[in-house]
Short mmCIF file of C-alpha atoms and ligand atoms in Angstrom, two decimals:
data_model
loop_
_atom_site.label_atom_id
_atom_site.label_comp_id
_atom_site.label_asym_id
_atom_site.label_seq_id
_atom_site.Cartn_x
_atom_site.Cartn_y
_atom_site.Cartn_z
CA UNK A 97 49.59 25.92 18.25
CA UNK A 98 45.64 24.75 19.66
CA UNK A 99 44.32 27.24 17.95
CA UNK A 100 44.88 25.67 14.61
CA UNK A 101 41.81 24.49 12.70
CA UNK A 102 41.53 20.57 12.23
CA UNK A 103 41.39 19.71 8.72
CA UNK A 104 39.18 17.78 6.88
CA UNK A 105 39.22 15.91 3.07
CA UNK A 106 35.75 15.54 2.24
CA UNK A 107 32.13 16.80 3.19
CA UNK A 108 31.22 13.68 3.15
CA UNK A 109 28.84 11.77 5.66
CA UNK A 110 31.87 10.98 7.34
CA UNK A 111 33.72 14.39 7.22
CA UNK A 112 30.84 16.35 7.64
CA UNK A 113 29.91 13.90 11.03
CA UNK A 114 33.41 14.79 11.61
CA UNK A 115 33.24 18.46 11.88
CA UNK A 116 30.58 18.19 14.03
CA UNK A 117 31.81 15.70 16.83
CA UNK A 118 34.96 18.37 17.09
CA UNK A 119 33.11 21.05 17.47
CA UNK A 120 31.11 19.87 20.10
CA UNK A 121 34.34 19.10 21.45
CA UNK A 122 35.45 22.98 20.79
CA UNK A 123 38.23 22.12 18.17
CA UNK A 124 37.46 24.35 14.91
CA UNK A 125 37.97 22.46 11.36
CA UNK A 126 37.96 23.33 8.25
CA UNK A 127 36.30 20.53 5.18
CA UNK A 128 37.84 20.87 2.13
CA UNK A 129 35.56 18.74 -0.60
CA UNK A 130 36.74 18.46 -4.36
CA UNK A 131 33.03 19.26 -5.74
CA UNK A 132 31.73 22.18 -6.14
CA UNK A 133 28.21 21.63 -4.26
CA UNK A 134 27.34 18.78 -1.82
CA UNK A 135 26.78 15.61 -3.79
CA UNK A 136 23.49 14.44 -3.57
CA UNK A 137 23.96 10.72 -4.90
CA UNK A 138 23.15 8.06 -3.66
CA UNK A 139 20.03 6.33 -2.58
CA UNK A 140 18.51 5.34 0.03
CA UNK A 141 20.38 4.31 3.75
CA UNK A 142 19.37 2.13 6.62
CA UNK A 143 20.92 3.90 9.71
CA UNK A 144 20.99 1.43 13.02
CA UNK A 145 20.78 2.70 16.31
CA UNK A 146 24.50 3.21 16.66
CA UNK A 147 24.12 5.83 14.18
CA UNK A 148 21.34 7.42 14.93
CA UNK A 149 22.18 7.89 18.86
CA UNK A 150 25.23 9.98 17.48
CA UNK A 151 22.95 11.78 14.98
CA UNK A 152 21.04 13.29 17.92
CA UNK A 153 23.40 14.19 20.00
CA UNK A 154 24.68 16.45 16.70
CA UNK A 155 21.36 17.52 17.00
CA UNK A 156 20.50 15.87 12.91
CA UNK A 157 18.48 13.79 14.01
CA UNK A 158 14.68 15.50 13.58
CA UNK A 159 15.37 16.90 10.59
CA UNK A 160 15.98 13.36 9.49
CA UNK A 161 13.54 12.43 11.09
CA UNK A 162 11.06 15.23 8.54
CA UNK A 163 12.14 12.96 5.48
CA UNK A 164 13.21 9.37 6.61
CA UNK A 165 10.85 6.46 8.23
CA UNK A 166 11.92 4.33 11.21
CA UNK A 167 10.48 1.16 10.03
CA UNK A 168 8.76 -1.92 11.84
CA UNK A 169 10.88 -4.84 11.11
CA UNK A 170 13.35 -5.88 9.15
CA UNK A 171 11.49 -8.65 7.01
CA UNK A 172 13.89 -11.54 5.21
CA UNK A 173 12.65 -13.53 2.26
CA UNK A 174 13.33 -16.71 0.51
CA UNK A 175 14.05 -14.48 -3.24
CA UNK A 176 12.73 -17.14 -5.88
CA UNK A 177 9.64 -18.60 -3.60
CA UNK A 178 8.57 -14.82 -2.18
CA UNK A 179 8.05 -16.79 1.06
CA UNK A 180 9.14 -14.97 4.66
CA UNK A 181 12.13 -16.71 6.15
CA UNK A 182 11.97 -14.50 9.74
CA UNK A 183 11.63 -11.38 10.82
CA UNK A 184 14.01 -9.12 12.97
CA UNK A 185 11.66 -6.43 15.22
CA UNK A 186 13.18 -2.63 15.19
CA UNK A 187 10.01 -0.68 15.47
CA UNK A 188 11.48 -1.12 19.26
CA UNK A 189 14.62 -0.58 18.24
CA UNK A 190 14.60 2.56 20.36
CA UNK A 191 13.72 0.20 23.73
CA UNK A 192 16.53 -2.18 22.96
CA UNK A 193 18.83 -0.47 21.49
CA UNK A 194 18.26 2.94 22.63
CA UNK A 195 17.57 4.81 19.46
CA UNK A 196 15.78 4.37 16.16
CA UNK A 197 16.38 2.42 13.07
CA UNK A 198 15.52 4.65 10.07
CA UNK A 199 15.75 4.82 6.76
CA UNK A 200 16.78 8.14 4.90
CA UNK A 201 17.74 9.20 1.92
CA UNK A 202 21.56 9.84 1.76
CA UNK A 203 20.72 13.36 0.49
CA UNK A 204 18.76 14.16 3.13
CA UNK A 205 21.43 12.63 5.80
CA UNK A 206 23.68 15.44 4.24
CA UNK A 207 21.60 18.14 4.09
CA UNK A 208 21.07 17.62 7.82
CA UNK A 209 24.67 17.21 8.45
CA UNK A 210 25.54 20.19 6.15
CA UNK A 211 23.01 22.34 7.40
CA UNK A 212 24.17 21.46 11.51
CA UNK A 213 27.47 23.14 10.29
CA UNK A 214 26.72 25.59 8.74
CA UNK A 215 24.88 27.03 11.26
CA UNK A 216 28.12 26.08 13.57
CA UNK A 217 30.89 28.88 14.06
CA UNK A 218 33.50 26.40 14.46
CA UNK A 219 33.24 24.64 11.27
CA UNK A 220 34.30 26.73 7.65
CA UNK A 221 33.35 24.71 4.67
CA UNK A 222 35.49 25.08 1.53
CA UNK A 223 33.56 23.40 -1.61
CA UNK A 224 36.07 22.99 -4.84
CA UNK A 225 39.43 21.65 -2.93
CA UNK A 226 40.37 18.50 -3.57
CA UNK A 227 43.28 17.55 -1.13
CA UNK A 228 47.06 16.94 -2.89
CA UNK A 229 48.76 16.15 -0.41
CA UNK A 230 50.29 17.85 3.06
CA UNK A 231 53.35 18.09 4.72
CA UNK A 232 53.94 17.85 8.50
CA UNK A 233 56.21 19.30 11.16
CA UNK A 234 56.83 18.44 14.71
CA UNK A 235 54.30 21.80 15.10
CA UNK A 236 51.46 21.12 12.68
CA UNK A 237 50.77 19.95 8.82
CA UNK A 238 50.25 22.24 6.03
CA UNK A 239 47.33 20.31 3.45
CA UNK A 240 48.05 21.35 -0.10
CA UNK A 241 44.66 21.64 -1.61
CA UNK A 242 45.32 24.59 -4.43
CA UNK A 243 46.16 27.01 -1.28
CA UNK A 244 48.21 26.34 1.92
CA UNK A 245 46.35 25.58 5.23
CA UNK A 246 48.09 25.23 8.37
CA UNK A 247 45.71 23.38 10.99
CA UNK A 248 46.86 20.51 13.64
CA UNK A 249 45.70 17.86 11.97
CA UNK A 250 44.60 16.27 8.98
CA UNK A 251 41.25 13.85 8.75
CA UNK A 252 41.40 12.10 5.53
CA UNK A 253 37.30 11.19 4.97
CA UNK A 254 38.15 11.13 1.45
CA UNK A 255 35.93 8.04 0.20
CA UNK A 256 36.88 4.91 -0.35
CA UNK A 257 39.96 6.05 -2.90
CA UNK A 258 41.37 8.48 -0.72
CA UNK A 259 44.33 10.15 -1.68
CA UNK A 260 44.89 10.62 2.10
CA UNK A 261 45.25 7.13 2.46
CA UNK A 262 47.46 6.73 -0.50
CA UNK A 263 49.91 8.89 0.65
CA UNK A 264 50.33 7.61 4.31
CA UNK A 265 51.14 4.55 2.54
CA UNK A 266 50.17 2.13 5.42
CA UNK A 267 49.96 -1.52 3.78
CA UNK A 268 51.93 -2.35 0.15
CA UNK A 269 49.97 -3.20 -1.52
CA UNK A 270 46.90 -0.48 -0.13
CA UNK A 271 44.54 -0.63 -2.85
CA UNK A 272 40.62 -1.04 -2.91
CA UNK A 273 39.66 -4.47 -4.10
CA UNK A 274 36.49 -4.69 -6.21
CA UNK A 275 34.41 -7.30 -4.44
CA UNK A 276 32.91 -8.77 -7.32
CA UNK A 277 29.24 -7.92 -6.50
CA UNK A 278 27.29 -5.22 -8.02
CA UNK A 279 25.48 -2.91 -7.25
CA UNK A 280 22.07 -1.86 -9.15
CA UNK A 281 20.35 1.06 -7.68
CA UNK A 282 16.67 2.87 -7.96
CA UNK A 283 14.09 4.30 -7.26
CA UNK A 284 10.42 3.52 -8.01
CA UNK A 285 7.88 5.79 -7.76
CA UNK A 286 5.21 4.80 -5.20
CA UNK A 287 2.19 4.98 -8.26
CA UNK A 288 4.06 2.52 -9.66
CA UNK A 289 4.27 -0.40 -7.16
CA UNK A 290 1.64 -2.82 -5.34
CA UNK A 291 0.80 -0.78 -2.16
CA UNK A 292 2.11 -3.81 0.00
CA UNK A 293 5.68 -2.32 -1.04
CA UNK A 294 4.50 0.58 0.76
CA UNK A 295 4.56 -0.76 4.42
CA UNK A 296 7.13 0.67 6.63
CA UNK A 297 9.31 -1.83 6.99
CA UNK A 298 12.79 -3.21 5.54
CA UNK A 299 13.08 -6.42 3.47
CA UNK A 300 15.81 -8.84 2.73
CA UNK A 301 14.84 -10.94 -0.10
CA UNK A 302 17.88 -14.02 -0.29
CA UNK A 303 19.37 -16.41 -3.47
CA UNK A 304 21.96 -17.61 -4.99
CA UNK A 305 24.35 -14.91 -6.37
CA UNK A 306 22.42 -12.76 -5.73
CA UNK A 307 19.96 -10.39 -2.81
CA UNK A 308 17.65 -7.56 -3.52
CA UNK A 309 16.76 -4.92 -0.60
CA UNK A 310 13.89 -2.96 -0.81
CA UNK A 311 12.10 -0.04 1.85
CA UNK A 312 10.38 2.69 0.98
CA UNK A 313 11.33 6.39 1.64
CA UNK A 314 10.65 10.18 1.59
CA UNK A 315 7.40 9.16 3.45
CA UNK A 316 6.80 7.12 1.75
CA UNK A 317 6.66 8.60 -1.83
CA UNK A 318 9.13 6.25 -3.41
CA UNK A 319 10.40 3.11 -2.78
CA UNK A 320 14.68 2.54 -2.63
CA UNK A 321 15.49 0.04 -4.29
CA UNK A 322 19.18 -1.95 -4.11
CA UNK A 323 19.72 -5.35 -6.08
CA UNK A 324 23.34 -6.73 -5.75
CA UNK A 325 24.21 -9.29 -8.60
CA UNK A 326 27.75 -11.58 -7.96
CA UNK A 327 29.43 -10.88 -11.12
CA UNK A 328 32.79 -9.54 -12.92
CA UNK A 329 32.98 -6.14 -14.46
CA UNK A 330 35.60 -6.14 -17.13
CA UNK A 331 35.99 -2.41 -17.93
CA UNK A 332 39.65 -1.38 -17.81
CA UNK A 333 39.02 1.81 -16.76
CA UNK A 334 36.87 0.10 -13.25
CA UNK A 335 38.83 1.86 -10.92
CA UNK A 336 37.36 5.53 -11.93
CA UNK A 337 34.09 3.62 -12.62
CA UNK A 338 31.88 5.42 -9.07
CA UNK A 339 28.28 3.95 -10.96
CA UNK A 340 27.09 4.07 -14.62
CA UNK A 341 23.44 3.34 -16.07
CA UNK A 342 21.91 -0.28 -15.83
CA UNK A 343 20.14 -1.96 -18.50
CA UNK A 344 16.85 -2.91 -16.89
CA UNK A 345 16.89 -6.07 -19.00
CA UNK A 346 19.67 -8.05 -17.58
CA UNK A 347 18.08 -6.79 -14.23
CA UNK A 348 14.74 -9.03 -15.40
CA UNK A 349 16.38 -11.97 -16.77
CA UNK A 350 19.12 -12.19 -13.82
CA UNK A 351 15.79 -12.43 -11.87
CA UNK A 352 13.59 -13.82 -13.74
CA UNK A 353 12.66 -16.79 -11.53
CA UNK A 354 11.49 -14.88 -8.58
CA UNK A 355 7.94 -14.19 -7.45
CA UNK A 356 5.95 -11.90 -9.88
CA UNK A 357 4.89 -9.09 -7.28
CA UNK A 358 9.12 -8.73 -7.05
CA UNK A 359 9.40 -8.75 -10.92
CA UNK A 360 7.00 -6.09 -11.14
CA UNK A 361 8.54 -4.05 -7.86
CA UNK A 362 12.01 -4.23 -10.62
CA UNK A 363 10.01 -3.22 -13.39
CA UNK A 364 8.59 -0.33 -11.86
CA UNK A 365 12.38 1.86 -11.28
CA UNK A 366 12.30 4.08 -14.77
CA UNK A 367 16.35 4.08 -14.42
CA UNK A 368 18.89 2.14 -12.55
CA UNK A 369 22.37 2.94 -11.56
CA UNK A 370 24.89 0.14 -11.04
CA UNK A 371 27.73 0.48 -8.61
CA UNK A 372 30.52 -1.76 -9.03
CA UNK A 373 31.47 -2.73 -4.87
CA UNK A 374 34.92 -2.10 -3.38
CA UNK A 375 36.21 -2.36 -0.40
CA UNK A 376 39.55 -1.76 1.71
CA UNK A 377 41.44 -4.39 3.24
CA UNK A 378 41.91 -4.03 7.12
CA UNK A 379 44.90 -2.44 8.70
CA UNK A 380 46.64 -2.29 11.75
CA UNK A 381 46.48 1.86 11.71
CA UNK A 382 45.03 4.25 9.93
CA UNK A 383 47.24 6.63 10.54
CA UNK A 384 50.68 8.14 11.30
CA UNK A 385 51.68 11.88 13.68
CA UNK A 386 48.93 14.08 13.22
CA UNK A 387 47.58 12.43 9.77
CA UNK A 388 45.03 9.55 10.15
CA UNK A 389 41.46 8.62 8.00
CA UNK A 390 37.97 8.13 8.76
CA UNK A 391 34.96 6.30 7.08
CA UNK A 392 35.32 4.50 3.83
CA UNK A 393 38.68 6.29 4.13
CA UNK A 394 39.60 3.68 6.50
CA UNK A 395 37.83 1.08 6.27
CA UNK A 396 35.24 0.60 3.29
CA UNK A 397 32.85 -2.60 3.09
CA UNK A 398 30.38 -4.07 1.17
CA UNK A 399 27.07 -2.63 2.47
CA UNK A 400 25.78 -6.30 3.69
CA UNK A 401 25.19 -5.49 7.17
CA UNK A 402 24.45 -1.31 6.35
CA UNK A 403 27.07 -0.65 8.32
CA UNK A 404 29.62 1.54 5.92
CA UNK A 405 27.66 5.76 6.79
CA UNK A 406 27.20 4.25 10.69
CA UNK A 407 30.72 3.14 11.05
CA UNK A 408 31.63 6.83 9.72
CA UNK A 409 29.65 7.78 12.23
CA UNK A 410 31.03 6.15 14.64
CA UNK A 411 34.76 6.97 13.84
CA UNK A 412 33.25 10.47 14.25
CA UNK A 413 31.89 10.48 17.38
CA UNK A 414 35.39 8.90 18.50
CA UNK A 415 37.62 11.33 17.25
CA UNK A 416 35.52 14.41 18.97
CA UNK A 417 35.52 12.37 22.29
CA UNK A 418 39.82 12.23 21.70
CA UNK A 419 40.23 15.25 21.32
CA UNK A 420 38.03 16.55 23.74
CA UNK A 421 40.04 14.61 26.22
CA UNK A 422 43.48 15.16 24.61
CA UNK A 423 44.81 18.42 23.90
CA UNK A 424 48.09 16.74 21.31
CA UNK A 425 46.51 15.87 18.00
CA UNK A 426 48.85 12.99 17.42
CA UNK A 427 47.82 11.77 21.06
CA UNK A 428 43.82 12.36 19.81
CA UNK A 429 45.24 10.65 16.88
CA UNK A 430 46.43 7.61 18.79
CA UNK A 431 43.65 7.51 21.64
CA UNK A 432 40.82 7.50 18.78
CA UNK A 433 42.07 4.40 16.20
CA UNK A 434 42.70 2.54 19.76
CA UNK A 435 39.01 3.11 20.49
CA UNK A 436 38.24 2.56 16.63
CA UNK A 437 40.20 -0.23 14.32
CA UNK A 438 39.26 -2.91 16.17
CA UNK A 439 35.64 -2.36 16.09
CA UNK A 440 35.73 -1.21 12.48
CA UNK A 441 38.09 -4.39 11.29
CA UNK A 442 35.21 -6.45 12.95
CA UNK A 443 32.23 -4.75 11.28
CA UNK A 444 34.00 -5.21 7.71
CA UNK A 445 34.86 -9.08 8.36
CA UNK A 446 31.07 -9.43 9.20
CA UNK A 447 30.09 -7.56 6.07
CA UNK A 448 32.07 -9.59 3.91
CA UNK A 449 30.71 -12.88 5.70
CA UNK A 450 27.27 -11.80 5.53
CA UNK A 451 27.67 -11.08 1.70
CA UNK A 452 28.29 -14.68 1.45
CA UNK A 453 25.67 -15.92 3.87
CA UNK A 454 22.84 -14.19 2.23
CA UNK A 455 24.46 -15.13 -2.04
CA UNK A 456 24.09 -18.95 -0.54
CA UNK A 457 22.89 -22.03 -2.64
CA UNK A 458 21.49 -25.48 -2.58
CA UNK A 459 21.40 -27.21 0.99
CA UNK A 460 23.73 -24.47 2.62
CA UNK A 461 20.24 -22.07 1.77
CA UNK A 462 17.96 -24.42 2.91
CA UNK A 463 20.07 -24.68 6.44
CA UNK A 464 20.99 -20.89 6.77
CA UNK A 465 16.68 -20.27 6.23
CA UNK A 466 16.21 -23.06 8.74
CA UNK A 467 18.62 -22.02 11.74
CA UNK A 468 17.06 -18.26 10.75
CA UNK A 469 13.58 -20.04 11.60
CA UNK A 470 15.43 -21.39 14.60
CA UNK A 471 16.30 -18.32 15.79
CA UNK A 472 13.52 -16.58 15.22
CA UNK A 473 12.76 -12.72 15.87
CA UNK A 474 13.85 -12.44 19.11
CA UNK A 475 17.12 -14.36 18.70
CA UNK A 476 17.97 -12.39 15.17
CA UNK A 477 16.83 -8.98 17.32
CA UNK A 478 19.57 -10.02 20.19
CA UNK A 479 22.30 -11.56 17.55
CA UNK A 480 22.59 -7.62 16.94
CA UNK A 481 22.98 -6.42 19.89
CA UNK A 482 27.21 -6.27 19.17
CA UNK A 483 26.11 -4.34 16.27
CA UNK A 484 23.78 -1.51 17.20
CA UNK A 485 24.36 -1.42 21.35
CA UNK A 486 27.28 1.06 20.94
C1 LIG B 622 24.98 0.05 -2.24
C2 LIG B 622 25.25 0.81 -1.45
C3 LIG B 622 24.70 0.94 -0.12
C4 LIG B 622 24.76 1.13 0.96
N1 LIG B 622 23.80 1.30 1.86
C5 LIG B 622 23.96 1.70 3.45
C6 LIG B 622 23.38 1.19 4.36
O1 LIG B 622 21.86 0.45 4.19
N2 LIG B 622 23.47 1.98 5.88
C7 LIG B 622 24.93 2.94 5.79
O2 LIG B 622 25.07 2.70 6.84
N3 LIG B 622 26.00 2.49 5.04
C8 LIG B 622 25.53 2.04 3.63
N4 LIG B 622 26.43 2.61 2.05
C9 LIG B 622 27.99 2.94 2.50
C10 LIG B 622 28.18 4.37 2.86
O3 LIG B 622 27.32 4.58 1.86
C11 LIG B 622 29.17 4.85 2.74
O4 LIG B 622 30.15 3.90 3.96
C12 LIG B 622 29.63 6.13 3.18
O5 LIG B 622 28.68 6.89 2.14
C13 LIG B 622 31.04 6.58 3.26
O6 LIG B 622 30.92 8.38 3.86
P1 LIG B 622 32.71 8.86 3.54
O7 LIG B 622 31.62 10.24 4.04
O8 LIG B 622 33.52 8.06 4.45
O9 LIG B 622 32.60 8.91 2.12
P2 LIG B 622 31.98 9.44 1.18
O10 LIG B 622 30.42 9.61 0.94
O11 LIG B 622 32.61 8.75 -0.05
O12 LIG B 622 32.48 11.10 1.22
C14 LIG B 622 34.19 11.13 0.34
C15 LIG B 622 34.30 12.24 0.39
O13 LIG B 622 35.23 13.43 -0.44
C16 LIG B 622 34.87 13.65 -1.20
N5 LIG B 622 36.50 13.49 -1.63
C17 LIG B 622 37.63 12.27 -1.90
N6 LIG B 622 38.33 12.98 -2.72
C18 LIG B 622 38.63 13.89 -2.03
C19 LIG B 622 40.00 15.00 -2.32
N7 LIG B 622 41.41 14.74 -2.40
N8 LIG B 622 39.99 16.01 -1.81
C20 LIG B 622 38.84 16.65 -0.98
N9 LIG B 622 37.97 15.95 -1.10
C21 LIG B 622 37.59 14.44 -1.55
C22 LIG B 622 34.34 13.01 -2.07
O14 LIG B 622 33.32 13.58 -3.51
C23 LIG B 622 33.19 13.12 -1.16
O15 LIG B 622 32.06 14.29 -0.61
C24 LIG B 622 26.18 1.76 0.78
C25 LIG B 622 27.07 1.62 0.17
C26 LIG B 622 26.66 1.07 -1.11
C27 LIG B 622 27.39 1.02 -2.36
#
């Protein structure tokens, strides 16, 4: 029985990390990915020390650092005036939190994970296999994905619109929830932007109902831009919208009151894509029997703490640790959920709260800025200890 592989639905950051963590625990896995090739979509990711520590454990950090960048600080600005409010030092992340803070392209992270997985005999990745359902007996799960695959357990790492989650019926209703915010993402070529934007730092610019994050990527050859705006997205089929092309004119109008240098940065992006942001409501259990969830399938959150991928990586690590300790898959899954549900739910809730704080207006925004100034760099760094020092 224990010879059966664990089947993982989805080869995103979560699924590939889970395969590496399970391999480190000596457990074979089959990763089923519905796409016919590993996706290159997405753009920049900030990976906190809680993520990079685990990537290092799976030998996936060094290849990532070859393209990625370790920033010196996260700088927080007022959007309209362009004045700096405070900065959070992260250059000493290794000393303070035990691992680096890095800026990476999602495609580079996926490649680093996929390369490690490809060279591991315990991991098999099958592309073009969509998990449609499963049946479970006392001894195994049989996963239906065009073919039937017998496994010791099924891990649903199939993203925010998880089919595995739908099949588990853990809550009613239990659908992705639109966060009433849209992320506009672009990459601006380095030669089209003011060199000040190429400094090795992550910038966060706050204003009422919108904020902007930008940082250099890929050895500062591009600047990653993420503009988050509060809005309604009234297209009837939005539940199926992953991303669509965005109209730069709309964004320029939305940020018209901002400083000229930032408007110039936005204008340097050759193309924008907009992503309606979906999240999942926290649930008390992620699985049942031999089946559980991981990553966005379990706890999709808005990206305001830059923790979605990091939490998927934490999940994977905890899953591997549980399967290393306990032989029976259902017991290992119980241990995994025990280790993860409360922490991930807290990060979800804090991400939502952070989004509200970022978009405050008037006197509330002034109070926010004042309290950040009073905390200062050391206080701001201390405030993230709970997130990064795990
Ligand atoms: C604007 C924005 C900015 C972000 N910034 C950050 C950041 O700075 N830091 C950070 O840590 N996170 C960030 N995130 C979040 C992060 O991108 C996600 O949390 C993370 O990618 C989730 O990984 P996952 O593997 O759980 O899901 P996904 O990446 O969605 O992967 C799921 C995989 O499953 C496959 N799949 C789906 N259904 C099936 C099926 N039925 N059968 C087989 N395969 C299936 C999909 O094709 C996909 O490959 C950001 C997100 C957004 C939108």
